[in-house]
Short mmCIF file of C-alpha atoms in Angstrom, two decimals:
data_model
loop_
_atom_site.label_atom_id
_atom_site.label_comp_id
_atom_site.label_asym_id
_atom_site.label_seq_id
_atom_site.Cartn_x
_atom_site.Cartn_y
_atom_site.Cartn_z
CA ILE Y 3 -2.22 40.41 23.84
CA THR Y 4 -4.19 38.97 26.91
CA ILE Y 5 -6.82 37.21 24.88
CA PHE Y 6 -4.25 35.99 22.24
CA PHE Y 7 -2.48 34.75 25.32
CA TYR Y 8 -5.14 32.80 26.90
CA LEU Y 9 -6.55 31.57 23.88
CA PHE Y 10 -3.13 29.85 23.03
CA SER Y 11 -2.49 28.44 26.65
CA HIS Y 12 -6.24 26.99 26.27
CA VAL Y 13 -5.03 25.54 22.67
CA ILE Y 14 -1.71 24.26 24.49
CA ILE Y 15 -3.85 22.78 27.02
CA ALA Y 16 -5.80 20.91 24.79
CA LEU Y 17 -3.53 19.46 22.72
CA TYR Y 18 -1.60 18.32 25.73
CA PHE Y 19 -4.25 16.23 27.25
CA ARG Y 20 -5.47 15.26 23.58
CA THR Y 21 -1.90 13.65 23.57
CA ILE Y 22 -2.49 12.09 27.12
CA VAL Y 23 -5.62 10.41 25.91
CA ALA Y 24 -3.96 8.94 23.13
CA LYS Y 25 -1.41 7.49 24.46
CA GLY Y 26 -3.82 5.23 26.38
CA TYR Y 27 -5.14 3.83 22.79
CA TYR Y 28 -4.13 0.12 22.82
CA PHE Y 29 -2.79 -0.56 19.57
CA PRO Y 30 -3.26 -4.22 18.02
CA LYS Y 31 -0.27 -4.97 16.21
CA ASP Y 32 0.02 -8.43 15.70
CA MET Y 33 -3.44 -8.55 14.12
CA HIS Y 34 -2.26 -5.88 12.07
CA GLU Y 35 0.77 -7.19 11.27
CA THR Y 36 -0.95 -10.61 10.21
CA GLU Y 37 -3.48 -8.25 7.94
CA LEU Y 38 -0.12 -6.79 6.34
CA ASP Y 39 1.24 -10.22 5.70
CA LEU Y 40 -1.87 -11.10 4.40
CA PHE Y 41 -2.15 -8.33 2.04
CA ALA Y 42 1.55 -8.73 0.81
CA ASN Y 43 1.05 -12.14 -0.27
CA GLU Y 44 -2.06 -11.32 -2.07
CA ILE Y 45 -0.01 -8.96 -3.98
CA ASN Y 46 3.17 -11.32 -4.57
CA LYS Y 47 0.47 -13.76 -6.08
CA ARG Y 48 -0.71 -11.08 -8.08
CA GLU Y 49 2.78 -9.91 -9.50
CA LYS Y 50 3.15 -13.75 -10.11
CA LEU Y 51 0.34 -14.15 -12.01
CA ILE Y 52 0.91 -10.93 -14.53
CA ASP Y 53 4.27 -12.05 -14.75
CA SER Y 54 3.19 -15.11 -16.31
CA VAL Y 55 0.52 -13.01 -18.42
CA TYR Y 56 3.60 -10.94 -19.62
CA LYS Y 57 5.37 -14.37 -20.44
CA ILE Y 58 2.96 -16.20 -22.10
CA THR Y 59 2.14 -12.85 -24.43
CA ASP Y 60 5.49 -12.48 -25.45
CA ALA Y 61 5.61 -16.23 -26.41
CA ALA Y 62 2.61 -15.60 -28.39
CA MET Y 63 4.15 -12.30 -29.85
CA ASN Y 64 7.00 -14.41 -31.03
CA LEU Y 65 5.63 -17.12 -32.55
CA ASN Y 66 2.69 -14.82 -34.67
CA ALA Y 67 6.11 -12.89 -35.68
CA THR Y 68 7.65 -16.31 -36.83
CA ASP Y 69 4.73 -17.32 -38.39
CA LEU Y 70 4.33 -14.14 -40.36
CA ALA Y 71 7.84 -13.96 -41.34
CA ARG Y 72 7.48 -17.95 -42.56
CA ASP Y 73 4.58 -16.57 -44.42
CA LYS Y 74 5.99 -13.88 -46.11
CA SER Y 75 8.97 -16.36 -47.42
#
């Protein structure tokens, strides 16, 4: 039992010191936000491109369907 409490106390103390060291770490928030904005803009551009491809594909399929219907009659 003594060994368990000894090891447990050392683990708790090690985790406590690890959190103290982690609090001192500086996170570059501004740089991170600008990078995320760039990624979001790139995703929006790609979504617009995909939407336009879907519209062109639908228009081509409709045109093809009308041509086939016209050819059958």
